[in-house]
Short mmCIF file of C-alpha atoms in Angstrom, two decimals:
data_model
loop_
_atom_site.label_atom_id
_atom_site.label_comp_id
_atom_site.label_asym_id
_atom_site.label_seq_id
_atom_site.Cartn_x
_atom_site.Cartn_y
_atom_site.Cartn_z
CA MET A 122 -16.46 -4.64 1.07
CA PRO A 123 -18.68 -6.66 -1.22
CA ARG A 124 -20.95 -9.51 -0.05
CA PRO A 125 -19.28 -12.81 -0.20
CA ARG A 126 -20.29 -15.39 -2.83
CA ARG A 127 -21.39 -19.04 -2.44
CA SER A 128 -18.48 -19.73 -4.68
CA GLY A 129 -15.99 -20.06 -2.07
CA ARG A 130 -14.48 -16.81 -1.14
CA TRP A 131 -13.77 -17.97 2.48
CA SER A 132 -12.87 -21.34 1.12
CA ALA A 133 -10.31 -23.78 2.60
CA PRO A 134 -7.69 -22.54 0.23
CA ALA A 135 -8.50 -18.76 1.22
CA LEU A 136 -8.40 -19.59 4.77
CA THR A 137 -4.94 -21.35 4.53
CA ALA A 138 -3.52 -18.19 2.25
CA LEU A 139 -4.57 -16.17 5.17
CA GLY A 140 -3.35 -18.59 8.03
CA LEU A 141 -0.09 -18.47 6.10
CA PHE A 142 0.08 -14.79 5.82
CA ALA A 143 -0.71 -13.93 9.41
CA ALA A 144 1.83 -15.96 10.43
CA ALA A 145 4.27 -14.52 8.13
CA ARG A 146 3.19 -10.94 9.55
CA LEU A 147 3.24 -12.15 13.28
CA THR A 148 6.72 -13.54 13.08
CA GLY A 149 7.94 -10.29 11.23
CA ALA A 150 6.01 -8.27 14.20
CA ALA A 151 7.86 -10.78 16.92
CA ALA A 152 10.98 -9.91 15.37
CA VAL A 153 10.69 -6.26 15.86
CA VAL A 154 9.26 -6.36 19.49
CA VAL A 155 12.59 -8.82 20.09
CA ALA A 156 14.76 -6.11 18.34
CA ALA A 157 12.75 -3.13 20.50
CA ARG A 158 13.52 -5.17 23.81
CA LEU A 159 17.34 -5.64 23.22
CA THR A 160 17.79 -1.82 22.37
CA GLY A 161 15.53 -0.85 25.18
CA GLN A 162 12.93 0.55 23.21
CA HIS A 163 8.94 0.06 23.95
CA PRO A 164 7.71 -2.96 21.45
CA LEU A 165 4.23 -1.11 21.13
CA GLY A 166 5.82 2.19 20.89
CA VAL A 167 8.14 0.88 18.08
CA LEU A 168 5.02 -0.92 16.31
CA GLY A 169 2.55 1.67 16.72
CA ARG A 170 4.57 5.39 16.58
CA THR A 171 7.23 4.98 13.87
CA TRP A 172 8.03 7.86 11.87
CA ASP A 173 4.64 8.57 10.04
CA SER A 174 2.80 6.66 12.54
CA LEU A 175 2.98 9.99 14.86
CA TRP A 176 1.50 12.20 12.28
CA TYR A 177 -1.64 10.09 11.89
CA LEU A 178 -1.76 9.69 15.50
CA GLY A 179 -1.56 13.70 16.00
CA ILE A 180 -4.23 13.84 13.47
CA ALA A 181 -6.54 11.59 14.78
CA ALA A 182 -6.25 13.19 18.56
CA HIS A 183 -6.17 16.98 17.60
CA GLY A 184 -7.40 17.12 13.82
CA TYR A 185 -5.11 19.07 11.13
CA GLY A 186 -3.16 22.08 11.73
CA ALA A 187 -2.06 21.03 14.96
CA ARG A 188 1.68 20.23 13.86
CA THR A 189 4.27 21.55 11.73
CA LEU A 190 7.97 21.19 11.42
CA HIS A 191 10.42 23.84 10.13
CA PHE A 192 13.76 22.27 8.92
CA GLY A 193 15.27 25.33 7.11
CA PRO A 194 13.61 25.49 3.44
CA VAL A 195 11.74 22.30 4.59
CA VAL A 196 8.23 22.76 6.19
CA GLN A 197 6.69 19.65 7.25
CA SER A 198 2.77 19.87 7.67
CA ASP A 199 0.22 17.46 8.88
CA LEU A 200 -2.00 18.76 5.44
CA ALA A 201 0.24 16.12 3.37
CA PHE A 202 -1.35 13.22 5.07
CA PHE A 203 -4.60 11.96 3.91
CA PRO A 204 -7.65 11.60 6.36
CA LEU A 205 -9.03 8.01 5.96
CA TYR A 206 -6.81 6.24 8.56
CA PRO A 207 -6.74 8.68 11.28
CA ALA A 208 -10.52 9.06 11.26
CA LEU A 209 -10.53 5.54 11.51
CA ILE A 210 -8.20 5.79 14.36
CA ARG A 211 -10.38 8.60 16.07
CA ALA A 212 -13.46 6.22 15.48
CA LEU A 213 -12.33 3.22 17.09
CA HIS A 214 -10.79 5.09 20.12
CA THR A 215 -14.22 6.33 20.64
CA VAL A 216 -15.77 3.03 20.56
CA LEU A 217 -13.07 1.42 22.72
CA PRO A 218 -11.78 4.67 24.84
CA PHE A 219 -9.51 2.17 26.95
CA LEU A 220 -7.14 1.52 24.11
CA SER A 221 -4.70 4.17 23.34
CA GLY A 222 -4.27 5.84 20.14
CA GLY A 223 -1.34 3.60 18.90
CA ALA A 224 -2.93 0.67 19.82
CA CYS A 225 -5.99 1.63 17.98
CA GLY A 226 -3.99 2.31 14.65
CA LEU A 227 -2.04 -1.11 14.82
CA LEU A 228 -5.95 -2.84 15.36
CA VAL A 229 -6.87 -0.65 12.07
CA ALA A 230 -3.75 -1.52 10.15
CA TRP A 231 -3.70 -5.12 10.92
CA THR A 232 -7.37 -5.68 10.00
CA ALA A 233 -6.85 -4.04 6.70
CA ALA A 234 -3.87 -6.13 5.97
CA LEU A 235 -5.89 -9.39 6.50
CA ALA A 236 -8.71 -7.95 4.48
CA ALA A 237 -6.26 -7.07 1.88
CA ALA A 238 -5.02 -10.45 1.87
CA LEU A 239 -8.61 -12.24 1.30
CA GLY A 240 -9.01 -9.54 -1.60
CA ILE A 241 -5.43 -10.40 -3.15
CA HIS A 242 -6.36 -14.19 -2.93
CA ARG A 243 -9.80 -13.52 -4.68
CA ILE A 244 -8.09 -11.87 -7.60
CA GLY A 245 -5.50 -14.32 -7.93
CA THR A 246 -8.11 -17.42 -7.91
CA ARG A 247 -9.92 -15.62 -10.68
CA LEU A 248 -7.00 -15.04 -12.79
CA HIS A 249 -4.88 -17.95 -11.96
CA GLY A 250 -6.42 -20.59 -9.60
CA PRO A 251 -6.13 -21.01 -5.88
CA VAL A 252 -2.64 -22.41 -5.65
CA THR A 253 -1.23 -19.48 -7.71
CA ALA A 254 -3.46 -17.37 -5.43
CA GLY A 255 -1.99 -18.58 -2.09
CA VAL A 256 1.27 -18.28 -3.57
CA LEU A 257 0.73 -14.51 -4.36
CA VAL A 258 -0.60 -13.78 -0.50
CA VAL A 259 2.31 -15.41 0.65
CA LEU A 260 4.86 -13.31 -1.33
CA TRP A 261 3.01 -10.09 -0.69
CA GLY A 262 3.33 -11.04 2.98
CA LEU A 263 7.11 -11.59 2.60
CA LEU A 264 8.13 -8.45 1.03
CA PRO A 265 11.36 -6.84 1.98
CA HIS A 266 9.18 -3.97 3.18
CA ALA A 267 6.21 -6.01 4.31
CA VAL A 268 7.00 -4.84 7.81
CA VAL A 269 4.73 -1.83 7.10
CA LEU A 270 1.80 -4.46 7.17
CA SER A 271 2.86 -4.91 11.00
CA LEU A 272 3.18 -1.21 11.68
CA GLY A 273 0.81 1.69 12.35
CA TYR A 274 0.93 2.82 8.48
CA THR A 275 -1.66 3.30 5.77
CA GLU A 276 -0.28 0.87 3.12
CA PRO A 277 -2.28 -1.76 4.49
CA LEU A 278 -5.55 0.42 4.34
CA LEU A 279 -4.77 1.22 0.76
CA SER A 280 -4.02 -2.01 -0.04
CA ALA A 281 -7.15 -3.50 1.65
CA LEU A 282 -9.59 -0.87 -0.61
CA ALA A 283 -7.39 -1.60 -3.80
CA ALA A 284 -7.50 -5.35 -3.78
CA TRP A 285 -11.41 -5.27 -3.24
CA SER A 286 -12.03 -2.57 -5.55
CA LEU A 287 -9.64 -4.36 -8.45
CA ALA A 288 -11.56 -7.38 -7.75
CA ALA A 289 -14.93 -5.41 -8.21
CA VAL A 290 -14.08 -3.78 -11.30
CA LEU A 291 -12.92 -7.87 -12.50
CA ASP A 292 -16.46 -8.73 -11.76
CA ARG A 293 -18.31 -5.72 -13.45
CA ASN A 294 -19.51 -4.47 -10.09
CA TRP A 295 -18.79 -0.84 -10.86
CA LEU A 296 -20.75 0.60 -8.05
CA TRP A 297 -18.43 -1.11 -5.42
CA ALA A 298 -15.39 -0.56 -7.52
CA GLY A 299 -16.12 3.31 -7.51
CA ALA A 300 -17.03 3.43 -4.03
CA LEU A 301 -14.00 1.83 -2.69
CA ALA A 302 -11.72 3.34 -5.09
CA ALA A 303 -13.48 6.92 -3.87
CA LEU A 304 -12.06 5.58 -0.10
CA ALA A 305 -8.71 4.48 -1.51
CA GLY A 306 -8.29 8.30 -2.70
CA LEU A 307 -8.82 9.15 0.96
CA ALA A 308 -6.26 6.77 2.29
CA ARG A 309 -2.92 7.87 0.80
CA PRO A 310 -1.63 10.35 -2.22
CA ASN A 311 -0.96 7.60 -4.29
CA GLY A 312 -4.54 5.88 -3.94
CA CYS A 313 -5.42 7.97 -7.24
CA ALA A 314 -4.04 4.62 -8.55
CA VAL A 315 -7.11 2.89 -7.66
CA ALA A 316 -9.47 5.35 -9.55
CA ALA A 317 -7.26 5.44 -12.43
CA ALA A 318 -7.88 1.62 -12.73
CA VAL A 319 -11.60 1.84 -12.26
CA VAL A 320 -12.02 4.81 -14.67
CA ALA A 321 -9.72 3.25 -17.59
CA ALA A 322 -11.60 -0.34 -17.09
CA ALA A 323 -14.95 1.66 -17.37
CA ALA A 324 -13.47 3.44 -20.41
CA ALA A 325 -12.53 0.32 -22.01
CA GLU A 326 -16.23 -1.09 -21.30
CA VAL A 327 -17.90 1.90 -23.00
CA VAL A 328 -15.79 1.25 -26.20
CA ARG A 329 -16.52 -2.65 -26.24
CA ARG A 330 -20.18 -2.24 -25.71
CA ARG A 331 -20.43 0.98 -27.88
CA GLY A 332 -21.63 3.03 -25.38
CA GLY A 333 -24.28 0.54 -23.99
CA VAL A 334 -23.43 0.61 -20.69
CA THR A 335 -25.58 0.86 -17.37
CA HIS A 336 -25.84 3.85 -15.15
CA ARG A 337 -23.73 1.70 -12.60
CA LEU A 338 -20.71 1.93 -14.83
CA TRP A 339 -21.04 6.10 -14.93
CA THR A 340 -21.63 6.16 -11.37
CA GLY A 341 -19.03 3.90 -10.67
CA ALA A 342 -16.62 5.53 -12.84
CA LEU A 343 -17.42 9.17 -11.31
CA LEU A 344 -17.11 8.20 -7.70
CA ALA A 345 -13.77 6.67 -8.14
CA PRO A 346 -11.64 9.70 -7.99
CA ALA A 347 -14.31 11.62 -5.77
CA GLY A 348 -12.31 10.82 -2.69
CA TRP A 349 -8.94 11.73 -3.66
CA CYS A 350 -10.08 15.32 -5.28
CA ALA A 351 -12.17 15.79 -2.50
CA TYR A 352 -9.08 15.85 -0.13
CA VAL A 353 -6.69 17.87 -2.47
CA GLY A 354 -9.25 20.34 -3.12
CA TRP A 355 -10.11 20.72 0.72
CA VAL A 356 -6.50 21.42 1.08
CA GLY A 357 -6.46 23.57 -1.50
CA VAL A 358 -9.09 25.86 -0.10
CA ARG A 359 -7.34 25.46 3.48
CA THR A 360 -4.11 27.03 2.11
CA GLY A 361 -6.22 29.86 -0.24
CA ASP A 362 -4.86 27.59 -3.38
CA PRO A 363 -7.95 25.46 -4.52
CA LEU A 364 -5.75 24.25 -7.59
CA GLY A 365 -2.28 24.15 -6.34
CA GLY A 366 -2.41 24.38 -2.50
CA TYR A 367 -1.97 20.60 -1.77
CA PHE A 368 0.93 20.41 -4.15
CA ALA A 369 2.81 23.16 -2.53
CA VAL A 370 2.62 21.37 0.82
CA GLN A 371 4.04 18.60 -0.79
CA ARG A 372 6.89 20.66 -2.46
CA ARG A 373 7.75 22.30 0.98
CA TRP A 374 7.96 18.42 2.38
CA GLY A 375 10.81 18.15 -0.28
CA SER A 376 8.29 15.84 -2.37
CA SER A 377 7.29 16.50 -5.70
CA PHE A 378 6.89 14.75 -9.01
CA ASP A 379 10.18 15.55 -11.36
CA LEU A 380 10.03 12.57 -13.67
CA GLY A 381 12.93 10.95 -11.40
CA ALA A 382 15.67 13.50 -11.55
CA GLY A 383 15.33 14.31 -7.99
CA ALA A 384 15.29 10.43 -7.01
CA VAL A 385 18.70 10.33 -9.04
CA ARG A 386 20.33 13.15 -7.26
CA THR A 387 18.88 11.63 -4.12
CA VAL A 388 20.43 8.13 -4.50
CA ARG A 389 23.85 9.64 -5.43
CA GLY A 390 24.23 11.50 -1.88
CA LEU A 391 22.54 8.15 -0.17
CA LEU A 392 25.26 6.15 -1.87
CA LEU A 393 28.13 8.00 -1.04
CA HIS A 394 26.87 9.11 2.75
CA GLY A 395 23.55 7.08 3.57
CA ASP A 396 23.01 3.63 5.17
CA ARG A 397 25.00 1.37 3.13
CA PHE A 398 22.32 -1.55 3.38
CA VAL A 399 18.98 0.15 3.05
CA VAL A 400 19.51 2.40 0.13
CA PRO A 401 21.01 -0.95 -2.08
CA THR A 402 17.69 -2.64 -0.93
CA ALA A 403 15.80 0.10 -2.29
CA LEU A 404 17.27 0.28 -5.32
CA LEU A 405 17.13 -3.51 -6.30
CA THR A 406 13.65 -3.59 -4.70
CA VAL A 407 12.73 -0.77 -7.37
CA ALA A 408 14.45 -2.17 -10.23
CA LEU A 409 12.64 -5.46 -9.59
CA ALA A 410 9.39 -3.72 -9.66
CA VAL A 411 10.40 -2.23 -12.81
CA LEU A 412 11.35 -5.66 -14.39
CA LEU A 413 7.95 -7.07 -12.91
CA TYR A 414 5.79 -4.64 -14.36
CA ALA A 415 7.21 -5.76 -17.63
CA LEU A 416 6.82 -9.54 -17.35
CA LEU A 417 3.07 -8.39 -15.99
CA LEU A 418 2.59 -6.49 -19.62
CA LEU A 419 4.13 -9.47 -21.62
CA GLY A 420 1.81 -11.65 -19.80
CA ARG A 421 -1.48 -9.22 -20.43
CA ALA A 422 -2.56 -9.21 -16.96
CA PRO A 423 -6.03 -7.44 -17.10
CA LEU A 424 -6.08 -3.70 -17.66
CA PRO A 425 -7.05 -2.56 -14.51
CA LEU A 426 -4.17 -4.33 -12.68
CA LEU A 427 -1.95 -2.94 -15.65
CA VAL A 428 -3.08 0.53 -15.02
CA TYR A 429 -3.36 0.37 -11.24
CA SER A 430 0.66 -1.07 -10.80
CA GLY A 431 1.76 1.11 -13.66
CA VAL A 432 0.07 4.53 -11.92
CA LEU A 433 1.72 3.36 -8.73
CA LEU A 434 5.18 2.47 -10.23
CA LEU A 435 4.93 5.96 -12.07
CA VAL A 436 4.28 8.01 -9.07
CA THR A 437 7.18 5.88 -6.97
CA LEU A 438 9.93 6.49 -9.87
CA GLY A 439 8.96 10.22 -10.78
CA GLY A 440 8.69 11.65 -7.21
CA ALA A 441 11.32 13.58 -5.55
CA GLY A 442 12.39 13.04 -2.10
CA PHE A 443 12.57 10.01 0.52
CA PHE A 444 13.99 7.39 -1.84
CA ALA A 445 14.60 4.80 0.91
CA SER A 446 10.95 5.09 1.21
CA LYS A 447 9.87 3.97 -2.33
CA PRO A 448 9.73 0.41 -1.70
CA ARG A 449 7.38 1.04 0.98
CA PHE A 450 5.46 2.86 -1.48
CA LEU A 451 5.16 0.15 -4.04
CA VAL A 452 4.07 -2.64 -1.20
CA PRO A 453 0.37 -1.72 -2.16
CA ALA A 454 1.63 -2.76 -5.91
CA PHE A 455 0.47 -6.42 -5.42
CA PRO A 456 -0.44 -7.27 -9.14
CA LEU A 457 3.55 -7.04 -9.66
CA LEU A 458 3.84 -10.50 -7.77
CA LEU A 459 1.51 -12.28 -10.21
CA PRO A 460 4.40 -13.33 -12.37
CA LEU A 461 6.68 -14.71 -9.71
CA ALA A 462 3.39 -16.27 -7.98
CA CYS A 463 2.82 -18.05 -11.48
CA ALA A 464 6.52 -19.30 -11.72
CA LEU A 465 6.61 -20.24 -8.00
CA ALA A 466 3.22 -22.28 -8.32
CA THR A 467 4.49 -24.22 -11.27
CA THR A 468 7.44 -24.92 -9.16
CA TRP A 469 5.41 -26.02 -6.39
CA ARG A 470 3.59 -28.68 -8.41
CA THR A 471 6.77 -29.85 -9.89
CA ARG A 472 9.35 -29.63 -7.39
CA PRO A 473 7.71 -28.30 -3.71
CA ALA A 474 11.20 -28.77 -2.22
CA GLN A 475 12.63 -26.24 -4.15
CA ALA A 476 9.49 -23.54 -3.85
CA LEU A 477 9.59 -24.00 0.07
CA THR A 478 13.38 -23.30 -0.17
CA VAL A 479 12.51 -20.04 -2.27
CA LEU A 480 9.70 -18.99 0.49
CA GLY A 481 12.17 -20.03 3.48
CA ALA A 482 14.89 -17.62 2.17
CA LEU A 483 12.40 -14.85 1.50
CA ALA A 484 10.72 -15.42 4.99
CA GLY A 485 14.23 -15.17 6.54
CA PHE A 486 15.14 -12.03 4.75
CA SER A 487 12.00 -10.23 5.55
CA THR A 488 11.90 -11.01 8.84
CA ALA A 489 15.63 -9.93 9.77
CA TYR A 490 15.42 -6.82 7.15
CA GLY A 491 12.29 -5.71 8.61
CA ALA A 492 13.37 -5.74 12.10
CA TYR A 493 16.41 -3.98 11.02
CA LEU A 494 14.38 -1.24 9.34
CA VAL A 495 12.39 -0.35 12.16
CA VAL A 496 14.51 -0.75 14.93
CA TYR A 497 18.35 -0.24 13.83
CA ALA A 498 18.16 1.73 10.67
CA HIS A 499 18.06 5.72 11.09
CA THR A 500 16.73 6.13 7.75
CA PRO A 501 12.98 7.39 7.48
CA LEU A 502 10.68 4.65 6.66
#
C-alpha cells in the first residue's frame, strides 16, 4: 500500500468511518453466527467454508488440479479461481500453523475489508470531503450482499487492491497504481477492471500532456494488466491452449460472456422455479447498479472510477450463468455508491434524523438478508 501522508489518511474522520464499517460487518457476521447455531451448523464453517471458499481452501492446501467436479456437461475445475487469495491463505497458515485454513482465509478477508474501507474513504475524501467519504464507507458496508465482506471470499481483497490502486491513480502515483492493479488481476477474473482503469487514466494523461510524461507512467501502465494476463496465460499453457484455455475452463463451468443473453434465460428460469426472495433482490440490485452508473456519468466522476465501475458492470451484465451471484460481483464497484453518498451526506447536514433512519433501514436489511443468504437460502452465493 502507498505510504501514508501527513495530510491525514489516519485522521479522526477516517478512523470513525472505519469503526462504523467494522461495527456493521461484525453485526452482519454475528447474525450469520446466530443463524448458523439455530440451524445446527458450525459458525466458523459457515463463515469460512461457504461455496467458493471451499475451492480456495483446496487450492491453498493442495495446489491446482486437486479438485474437479462433473455435473453432466458442466465440468468445474479449480483452474477457474485466481491464485492471490489462496496464496495469502497458504502463507498465513505457514506463519500461523495453529490456525485452520478457514480461519486463515477469514483473517485475510477481514484484513482486506478494513484496508478497502480506508482506501474508499481516501477516495471519497479527495473527491467530496470527509463527511461524504464516511457515508460512502458505511453504505459500502451495508450493501445487500455486503455479507461477503465477512466471509472467506475474494471480494474484500479485490476491493482493497482496487481502492488503493484508484487512489494512487488520482494522486498520479503511477508505479503504485500499476503494481496494485497487477495484484488485483491475480485476485479475481473481474480484477481486469482495475487494470483497465489505470491504462485508461494513463492514456488520458499522455494525451493531455501531449506525450510529455515520465517513465513511471509507462511502467505503471505496463504493470497494470500483467497479473491478469499472467494467470490467464498460465492456465492456457497448462490446458494446451495458450490463448483460449482459461476461457474454455470458464465455459465448462457454464460461465461465459454472451452480452447478457444467458442471463436473460437464467432469470426466466429462476423466476419460475428459483428462490422467490434471492432472485428479485438480485434483479433489483443489478438494476440499481445500472441507474447509479448513469448518475455517476452525469456527475462527471473521474475517468478511472468510470472505467473501473463500467468494466465491472459490463462483465456482470454480459456474463452468462450464476445470476444470483451477480450482486456479489458488484460489491467491489464502490464508486457506484458515490451519488447516493453525496445525497445522504447532504441530508445528514440538513436533516440528520432522516439520514439515520435511512442508514438504520439499510443496516437492518443488510444484516437480515446476509444471514438468510448464507444460512437459509440454497442458492449459490
